[in-house]
């Protein structure tokens, strides 16, 4: 099936630094979603991208839908301790008839922010 | 995000117990999902309901039995579980399931609940 390659697997940064992570796929995606998951909690949708080339911001977060539709990146500017968590990219995969649809998730990027 | 709620948040049960997990969404969505998240494993889709009809069952053992009485509520009934079933169980919902006219990406975007941490002894 389709896979999403997310990198890096983990990051250790100092408070105030900027962060960048990305997701790539060998297949074309029509939607890219970025979620954040805190320990023991469900993923929270941060940014959704629906058009190739789209650049969307949510506070200090910015995400872009790659023009090839095979990649996306998420940037966090001026990180703070509460940014700690696991960040997942996700995109829908469909069968050829379009009737079977599921979200494929990347393996996540674990972000640690040192105060 | 309080659009999707799950209860209980934590559950400890023995292998012979019967328990149920509950999910409720307040977003007016038509599709609901159950996922399992084990330690160091990616999210596994278990079941999908669209307009109260089960449309997907990803080879989930029969000891997990879903129920969707209406589009706002989803249950996962648990019976004679195994210790390896211990995991975080997540519920999600989306406006529609599958291809929809127009902005299918937007309408398929899933919103998750906070999860139920299940421990099977």
PDB file of C-alpha atoms in Angstrom:
ATOM      1  CA  UNK A   1       0.000   0.000   0.000  1.00  0.00           C
ATOM      2  CA  UNK A   2       0.930   3.650  -0.079  1.00  0.00           C
ATOM      3  CA  UNK A   3       3.456   4.773   2.500  1.00  0.00           C
ATOM      4  CA  UNK A   4       4.440   8.102   3.928  1.00  0.00           C
ATOM      5  CA  UNK A   5       8.081   8.637   4.838  1.00  0.00           C
ATOM      6  CA  UNK A   6       8.346  11.163   7.601  1.00  0.00           C
ATOM      7  CA  UNK A   7      11.609  12.698   8.784  1.00  0.00           C
ATOM      8  CA  UNK A   8      13.315  13.252  11.018  1.00  0.00           C
ATOM      9  CA  UNK A   9      12.216  10.547  13.445  1.00  0.00           C
ATOM     10  CA  UNK A  10      13.103  12.753  16.392  1.00  0.00           C
ATOM     11  CA  UNK A  11      14.442  16.215  17.125  1.00  0.00           C
ATOM     12  CA  UNK A  12      15.977  17.776  20.215  1.00  0.00           C
ATOM     13  CA  UNK A  13      16.014  21.560  20.087  1.00  0.00           C
ATOM     14  CA  UNK A  14      16.401  24.551  22.345  1.00  0.00           C
ATOM     15  CA  UNK A  15      13.465  26.791  23.139  1.00  0.00           C
ATOM     16  CA  UNK A  16      13.245  29.596  20.604  1.00  0.00           C
ATOM     17  CA  UNK A  17      14.667  27.603  17.716  1.00  0.00           C
ATOM     18  CA  UNK A  18      12.794  26.957  14.495  1.00  0.00           C
ATOM     19  CA  UNK A  19      11.878  23.414  13.492  1.00  0.00           C
ATOM     20  CA  UNK A  20      11.266  21.806  10.133  1.00  0.00           C
ATOM     21  CA  UNK A  21       9.969  18.329   9.366  1.00  0.00           C
ATOM     22  CA  UNK A  22       8.734  16.750   6.180  1.00  0.00           C
ATOM     23  CA  UNK A  23       6.792  13.940   4.660  1.00  0.00           C
ATOM     24  CA  UNK A  24       7.302  12.294   1.281  1.00  0.00           C
ATOM     25  CA  UNK A  25       5.460   9.676  -0.687  1.00  0.00           C
ATOM     26  CA  UNK A  26       6.046   7.733  -3.873  1.00  0.00           C
ATOM     27  CA  UNK A  27       2.383   8.302  -4.748  1.00  0.00           C
ATOM     28  CA  UNK A  28       0.406  11.456  -5.351  1.00  0.00           C
ATOM     29  CA  UNK A  29      -1.754  12.727  -2.519  1.00  0.00           C
ATOM     30  CA  UNK A  30      -4.702  15.080  -2.881  1.00  0.00           C
ATOM     31  CA  UNK A  31      -4.702  16.109   0.747  1.00  0.00           C
ATOM     32  CA  UNK A  32      -1.985  16.505   3.354  1.00  0.00           C
ATOM     33  CA  UNK A  33      -2.853  16.674   7.036  1.00  0.00           C
ATOM     34  CA  UNK A  34      -0.572  17.487   9.941  1.00  0.00           C
ATOM     35  CA  UNK A  35      -1.513  16.303  13.431  1.00  0.00           C
ATOM     36  CA  UNK A  36       0.124  16.695  16.832  1.00  0.00           C
ATOM     37  CA  UNK A  37      -0.245  14.066  19.527  1.00  0.00           C
ATOM     38  CA  UNK A  38       0.563  14.610  23.178  1.00  0.00           C
ATOM     39  CA  UNK A  39       1.304  11.542  25.342  1.00  0.00           C
ATOM     40  CA  UNK A  40      -1.872   9.627  26.157  1.00  0.00           C
ATOM     41  CA  UNK A  41      -4.033  11.910  24.036  1.00  0.00           C
ATOM     42  CA  UNK A  42      -5.568  11.731  20.597  1.00  0.00           C
ATOM     43  CA  UNK A  43      -4.023  13.442  17.553  1.00  0.00           C
ATOM     44  CA  UNK A  44      -5.091  17.050  17.140  1.00  0.00           C
ATOM     45  CA  UNK A  45      -5.375  18.438  13.628  1.00  0.00           C
ATOM     46  CA  UNK A  46      -2.959  21.338  13.178  1.00  0.00           C
ATOM     47  CA  UNK A  47      -3.107  22.152   9.492  1.00  0.00           C
ATOM     48  CA  UNK A  48      -4.938  20.686   6.502  1.00  0.00           C
ATOM     49  CA  UNK A  49      -3.730  21.246   2.929  1.00  0.00           C
ATOM     50  CA  UNK A  50      -5.980  20.579  -0.046  1.00  0.00           C
ATOM     51  CA  UNK A  51      -4.233  22.110  -3.073  1.00  0.00           C
ATOM     52  CA  UNK A  52      -0.801  21.542  -4.566  1.00  0.00           C
ATOM     53  CA  UNK A  53       1.446  24.476  -3.752  1.00  0.00           C
ATOM     54  CA  UNK A  54      -0.802  25.635  -0.921  1.00  0.00           C
ATOM     55  CA  UNK A  55       1.003  27.333   1.974  1.00  0.00           C
ATOM     56  CA  UNK A  56      -1.014  27.594   5.169  1.00  0.00           C
ATOM     57  CA  UNK A  57      -0.211  29.016   8.596  1.00  0.00           C
ATOM     58  CA  UNK A  58      -1.683  28.377  12.013  1.00  0.00           C
ATOM     59  CA  UNK A  59       0.012  30.686  14.506  1.00  0.00           C
ATOM     60  CA  UNK A  60       3.694  29.750  14.630  1.00  0.00           C
ATOM     61  CA  UNK A  61       3.077  26.728  12.397  1.00  0.00           C
ATOM     62  CA  UNK A  62       3.381  26.809   8.618  1.00  0.00           C
ATOM     63  CA  UNK A  63       2.821  23.894   6.275  1.00  0.00           C
ATOM     64  CA  UNK A  64       3.120  23.550   2.525  1.00  0.00           C
ATOM     65  CA  UNK A  65       1.643  21.104   0.042  1.00  0.00           C
ATOM     66  CA  UNK A  66       4.447  20.255  -2.386  1.00  0.00           C
ATOM     67  CA  UNK A  67       3.927  21.159  -6.012  1.00  0.00           C
ATOM     68  CA  UNK A  68       4.556  17.564  -7.084  1.00  0.00           C
ATOM     69  CA  UNK A  69       1.812  16.446  -4.644  1.00  0.00           C
ATOM     70  CA  UNK A  70       4.262  13.894  -3.262  1.00  0.00           C
ATOM     71  CA  UNK A  71       5.556  15.843  -0.304  1.00  0.00           C
ATOM     72  CA  UNK A  72       4.707  18.299   2.426  1.00  0.00           C
ATOM     73  CA  UNK A  73       6.621  20.092   5.149  1.00  0.00           C
ATOM     74  CA  UNK A  74       5.732  21.561   8.507  1.00  0.00           C
ATOM     75  CA  UNK A  75       7.684  24.406  10.091  1.00  0.00           C
ATOM     76  CA  UNK A  76       7.417  25.599  13.674  1.00  0.00           C
ATOM     77  CA  UNK A  77       8.945  28.972  14.423  1.00  0.00           C
ATOM     78  CA  UNK A  78      10.258  30.142  17.788  1.00  0.00           C
ATOM     79  CA  UNK A  79       9.555  26.841  19.538  1.00  0.00           C
ATOM     80  CA  UNK A  80       8.247  26.772  23.106  1.00  0.00           C
ATOM     81  CA  UNK A  81       8.160  23.927  25.641  1.00  0.00           C
ATOM     82  CA  UNK A  82       4.507  23.097  24.922  1.00  0.00           C
ATOM     83  CA  UNK A  83       5.438  22.251  21.332  1.00  0.00           C
ATOM     84  CA  UNK A  84       6.757  18.945  22.695  1.00  0.00           C
ATOM     85  CA  UNK A  85       4.926  15.964  21.241  1.00  0.00           C
ATOM     86  CA  UNK A  86       4.722  13.703  18.229  1.00  0.00           C
ATOM     87  CA  UNK A  87       3.876  15.270  14.893  1.00  0.00           C
ATOM     88  CA  UNK A  88       2.248  13.100  12.239  1.00  0.00           C
ATOM     89  CA  UNK A  89       1.628  13.735   8.595  1.00  0.00           C
ATOM     90  CA  UNK A  90      -1.306  11.924   7.011  1.00  0.00           C
ATOM     91  CA  UNK A  91      -3.029  11.654   3.696  1.00  0.00           C
ATOM     92  CA  UNK A  92      -6.009   9.789   2.307  1.00  0.00           C
ATOM     93  CA  UNK A  93      -5.562   6.744   0.132  1.00  0.00           C
ATOM     94  CA  UNK A  94      -8.312   5.419  -2.075  1.00  0.00           C
ATOM     95  CA  UNK A  95      -8.930   2.351  -4.134  1.00  0.00           C
ATOM     96  CA  UNK A  96      -9.421   2.816  -7.841  1.00  0.00           C
ATOM     97  CA  UNK A  97     -13.172   3.126  -7.465  1.00  0.00           C
ATOM     98  CA  UNK A  98     -12.883   5.824  -4.831  1.00  0.00           C
ATOM     99  CA  UNK A  99     -15.211   3.980  -2.512  1.00  0.00           C
ATOM    100  CA  UNK A 100     -12.647   2.756  -0.029  1.00  0.00           C
ATOM    101  CA  UNK A 101     -10.861   5.559   1.713  1.00  0.00           C
ATOM    102  CA  UNK A 102      -8.464   5.536   4.654  1.00  0.00           C
ATOM    103  CA  UNK A 103      -5.893   7.820   6.192  1.00  0.00           C
ATOM    104  CA  UNK A 104      -2.289   6.750   5.846  1.00  0.00           C
ATOM    105  CA  UNK A 105      -0.058   8.118   8.593  1.00  0.00           C
ATOM    106  CA  UNK A 106       3.636   8.794   8.703  1.00  0.00           C
ATOM    107  CA  UNK A 107       5.548   7.250  11.605  1.00  0.00           C
ATOM    108  CA  UNK A 108       5.780  10.571  13.353  1.00  0.00           C
ATOM    109  CA  UNK A 109       8.458  13.039  14.430  1.00  0.00           C
ATOM    110  CA  UNK A 110       9.089  13.194  18.167  1.00  0.00           C
ATOM    111  CA  UNK A 111       9.923  16.767  19.139  1.00  0.00           C
ATOM    112  CA  UNK A 112      11.670  17.602  22.401  1.00  0.00           C
ATOM    113  CA  UNK A 113      12.156  21.241  23.359  1.00  0.00           C
ATOM    114  CA  UNK A 114      14.691  22.095  26.035  1.00  0.00           C
ATOM    115  CA  UNK A 115      13.777  25.213  28.000  1.00  0.00           C
TER     116      UNK A 115
ATOM    117  CA  UNK B   1     -10.943  20.458  20.340  1.00  0.00           C
ATOM    118  CA  UNK B   2     -14.003  19.103  22.152  1.00  0.00           C
ATOM    119  CA  UNK B   3     -15.822  18.022  19.004  1.00  0.00           C
ATOM    120  CA  UNK B   4     -15.138  14.334  19.632  1.00  0.00           C
ATOM    121  CA  UNK B   5     -15.350  12.935  23.152  1.00  0.00           C
ATOM    122  CA  UNK B   6     -14.485   9.491  24.433  1.00  0.00           C
ATOM    123  CA  UNK B   7     -15.287   7.713  27.677  1.00  0.00           C
ATOM    124  CA  UNK B   8     -13.819   6.321  29.732  1.00  0.00           C
ATOM    125  CA  UNK B   9     -10.387   7.887  29.382  1.00  0.00           C
ATOM    126  CA  UNK B  10      -8.757   4.988  31.186  1.00  0.00           C
ATOM    127  CA  UNK B  11      -9.933   1.390  31.566  1.00  0.00           C
ATOM    128  CA  UNK B  12      -8.374  -1.610  33.261  1.00  0.00           C
ATOM    129  CA  UNK B  13     -10.063  -4.934  32.673  1.00  0.00           C
ATOM    130  CA  UNK B  14      -9.462  -8.619  33.162  1.00  0.00           C
ATOM    131  CA  UNK B  15      -9.476 -11.039  30.268  1.00  0.00           C
ATOM    132  CA  UNK B  16     -12.915 -12.372  31.188  1.00  0.00           C
ATOM    133  CA  UNK B  17     -14.589  -8.977  31.560  1.00  0.00           C
ATOM    134  CA  UNK B  18     -17.008  -7.327  29.177  1.00  0.00           C
ATOM    135  CA  UNK B  19     -16.714  -3.586  28.801  1.00  0.00           C
ATOM    136  CA  UNK B  20     -17.619  -0.917  26.273  1.00  0.00           C
ATOM    137  CA  UNK B  21     -15.897   2.187  24.974  1.00  0.00           C
ATOM    138  CA  UNK B  22     -18.022   5.127  23.963  1.00  0.00           C
ATOM    139  CA  UNK B  23     -17.407   7.869  21.437  1.00  0.00           C
ATOM    140  CA  UNK B  24     -19.592  10.873  20.730  1.00  0.00           C
ATOM    141  CA  UNK B  25     -19.097  13.550  18.106  1.00  0.00           C
ATOM    142  CA  UNK B  26     -20.730  16.961  18.148  1.00  0.00           C
ATOM    143  CA  UNK B  27     -19.599  18.029  14.677  1.00  0.00           C
ATOM    144  CA  UNK B  28     -22.552  16.863  12.592  1.00  0.00           C
ATOM    145  CA  UNK B  29     -20.339  14.318  10.838  1.00  0.00           C
ATOM    146  CA  UNK B  30     -21.584  11.260   9.000  1.00  0.00           C
ATOM    147  CA  UNK B  31     -18.566   8.979   9.340  1.00  0.00           C
ATOM    148  CA  UNK B  32     -16.928   7.583  12.453  1.00  0.00           C
ATOM    149  CA  UNK B  33     -13.823   5.484  12.931  1.00  0.00           C
ATOM    150  CA  UNK B  34     -12.129   3.290  15.538  1.00  0.00           C
ATOM    151  CA  UNK B  35      -8.325   3.141  15.606  1.00  0.00           C
ATOM    152  CA  UNK B  36      -5.900   1.199  17.777  1.00  0.00           C
ATOM    153  CA  UNK B  37      -2.544   2.723  18.716  1.00  0.00           C
ATOM    154  CA  UNK B  38      -0.032   0.425  20.382  1.00  0.00           C
ATOM    155  CA  UNK B  39       3.312   1.507  21.731  1.00  0.00           C
ATOM    156  CA  UNK B  40       5.842   2.133  18.972  1.00  0.00           C
ATOM    157  CA  UNK B  41       3.372   1.146  16.251  1.00  0.00           C
ATOM    158  CA  UNK B  42       1.524   3.312  13.765  1.00  0.00           C
ATOM    159  CA  UNK B  43      -2.186   3.937  14.058  1.00  0.00           C
ATOM    160  CA  UNK B  44      -4.216   0.930  12.937  1.00  0.00           C
ATOM    161  CA  UNK B  45      -7.646   1.489  11.472  1.00  0.00           C
ATOM    162  CA  UNK B  46     -10.123  -0.989  12.942  1.00  0.00           C
ATOM    163  CA  UNK B  47     -13.627  -0.041  11.811  1.00  0.00           C
ATOM    164  CA  UNK B  48     -15.360   2.602   9.735  1.00  0.00           C
ATOM    165  CA  UNK B  49     -19.029   3.556   9.901  1.00  0.00           C
ATOM    166  CA  UNK B  50     -20.642   5.765   7.307  1.00  0.00           C
ATOM    167  CA  UNK B  51     -24.244   6.875   7.873  1.00  0.00           C
ATOM    168  CA  UNK B  52     -24.492   4.266  10.631  1.00  0.00           C
ATOM    169  CA  UNK B  53     -23.493   1.451   8.302  1.00  0.00           C
ATOM    170  CA  UNK B  54     -20.250  -0.438   8.833  1.00  0.00           C
ATOM    171  CA  UNK B  55     -18.241   0.037   5.665  1.00  0.00           C
ATOM    172  CA  UNK B  56     -14.891  -1.280   6.748  1.00  0.00           C
ATOM    173  CA  UNK B  57     -13.603  -3.958   9.110  1.00  0.00           C
ATOM    174  CA  UNK B  58      -9.854  -4.350   8.893  1.00  0.00           C
ATOM    175  CA  UNK B  59      -9.619  -8.002   9.933  1.00  0.00           C
ATOM    176  CA  UNK B  60     -10.322  -7.145  13.542  1.00  0.00           C
ATOM    177  CA  UNK B  61     -10.855 -10.125  15.904  1.00  0.00           C
ATOM    178  CA  UNK B  62     -14.446 -10.788  16.917  1.00  0.00           C
ATOM    179  CA  UNK B  63     -13.661  -9.995  20.542  1.00  0.00           C
ATOM    180  CA  UNK B  64     -14.011  -6.373  19.384  1.00  0.00           C
ATOM    181  CA  UNK B  65     -17.588  -5.572  18.389  1.00  0.00           C
ATOM    182  CA  UNK B  66     -18.498  -2.089  17.156  1.00  0.00           C
ATOM    183  CA  UNK B  67     -21.922  -0.507  17.282  1.00  0.00           C
ATOM    184  CA  UNK B  68     -23.154   2.723  15.733  1.00  0.00           C
ATOM    185  CA  UNK B  69     -26.728   3.440  16.876  1.00  0.00           C
ATOM    186  CA  UNK B  70     -26.785   6.869  15.225  1.00  0.00           C
ATOM    187  CA  UNK B  71     -24.392   9.172  13.419  1.00  0.00           C
ATOM    188  CA  UNK B  72     -23.278  10.877  16.635  1.00  0.00           C
ATOM    189  CA  UNK B  73     -22.436   7.826  18.708  1.00  0.00           C
ATOM    190  CA  UNK B  74     -20.032   4.952  18.277  1.00  0.00           C
ATOM    191  CA  UNK B  75     -19.336   2.119  20.679  1.00  0.00           C
ATOM    192  CA  UNK B  76     -16.680  -0.549  20.863  1.00  0.00           C
ATOM    193  CA  UNK B  77     -17.780  -3.565  22.883  1.00  0.00           C
ATOM    194  CA  UNK B  78     -14.951  -5.574  24.364  1.00  0.00           C
ATOM    195  CA  UNK B  79     -15.159  -9.236  25.400  1.00  0.00           C
ATOM    196  CA  UNK B  80     -12.498 -11.743  26.485  1.00  0.00           C
ATOM    197  CA  UNK B  81      -9.606  -9.535  25.461  1.00  0.00           C
ATOM    198  CA  UNK B  82      -5.945 -10.514  25.565  1.00  0.00           C
ATOM    199  CA  UNK B  83      -3.095  -8.607  27.213  1.00  0.00           C
ATOM    200  CA  UNK B  84      -1.768  -7.702  23.754  1.00  0.00           C
ATOM    201  CA  UNK B  85      -4.983  -5.754  23.187  1.00  0.00           C
ATOM    202  CA  UNK B  86      -3.739  -3.164  25.684  1.00  0.00           C
ATOM    203  CA  UNK B  87      -3.411   0.074  23.718  1.00  0.00           C
ATOM    204  CA  UNK B  88      -4.793   3.558  23.200  1.00  0.00           C
ATOM    205  CA  UNK B  89      -8.121   3.295  21.356  1.00  0.00           C
ATOM    206  CA  UNK B  90      -8.971   6.351  19.338  1.00  0.00           C
ATOM    207  CA  UNK B  91     -12.234   7.427  17.817  1.00  0.00           C
ATOM    208  CA  UNK B  92     -12.400   9.846  14.905  1.00  0.00           C
ATOM    209  CA  UNK B  93     -15.088  11.389  12.737  1.00  0.00           C
ATOM    210  CA  UNK B  94     -15.295  13.110   9.377  1.00  0.00           C
ATOM    211  CA  UNK B  95     -18.008  14.896   7.464  1.00  0.00           C
ATOM    212  CA  UNK B  96     -18.160  12.151   4.869  1.00  0.00           C
ATOM    213  CA  UNK B  97     -16.437   8.877   4.132  1.00  0.00           C
ATOM    214  CA  UNK B  98     -14.952   8.148   0.759  1.00  0.00           C
ATOM    215  CA  UNK B  99     -15.250  10.219  -2.357  1.00  0.00           C
ATOM    216  CA  UNK B 100     -17.698  13.096  -2.157  1.00  0.00           C
ATOM    217  CA  UNK B 101     -18.589  15.665  -4.760  1.00  0.00           C
ATOM    218  CA  UNK B 102     -16.485  18.769  -4.722  1.00  0.00           C
ATOM    219  CA  UNK B 103     -14.004  19.214  -1.900  1.00  0.00           C
ATOM    220  CA  UNK B 104     -13.567  15.566  -1.017  1.00  0.00           C
ATOM    221  CA  UNK B 105     -10.369  16.243   0.885  1.00  0.00           C
ATOM    222  CA  UNK B 106     -11.987  18.745   3.175  1.00  0.00           C
ATOM    223  CA  UNK B 107     -15.024  16.574   3.756  1.00  0.00           C
ATOM    224  CA  UNK B 108     -12.906  13.507   4.516  1.00  0.00           C
ATOM    225  CA  UNK B 109     -10.638  15.207   7.044  1.00  0.00           C
ATOM    226  CA  UNK B 110     -10.731  13.245  10.295  1.00  0.00           C
ATOM    227  CA  UNK B 111     -10.927  14.721  13.773  1.00  0.00           C
ATOM    228  CA  UNK B 112      -9.853  12.557  16.686  1.00  0.00           C
ATOM    229  CA  UNK B 113     -11.096  12.140  20.222  1.00  0.00           C
ATOM    230  CA  UNK B 114      -8.745  12.059  23.232  1.00  0.00           C
ATOM    231  CA  UNK B 115      -8.654   8.264  23.319  1.00  0.00           C
ATOM    232  CA  UNK B 116      -9.230   5.533  25.886  1.00  0.00           C
ATOM    233  CA  UNK B 117      -6.137   3.995  27.441  1.00  0.00           C
ATOM    234  CA  UNK B 118      -7.015   0.308  27.815  1.00  0.00           C
ATOM    235  CA  UNK B 119      -5.037  -2.092  29.958  1.00  0.00           C
ATOM    236  CA  UNK B 120      -5.920  -5.787  29.859  1.00  0.00           C
ATOM    237  CA  UNK B 121      -4.600  -7.801  32.783  1.00  0.00           C
TER     238      UNK B 121
END
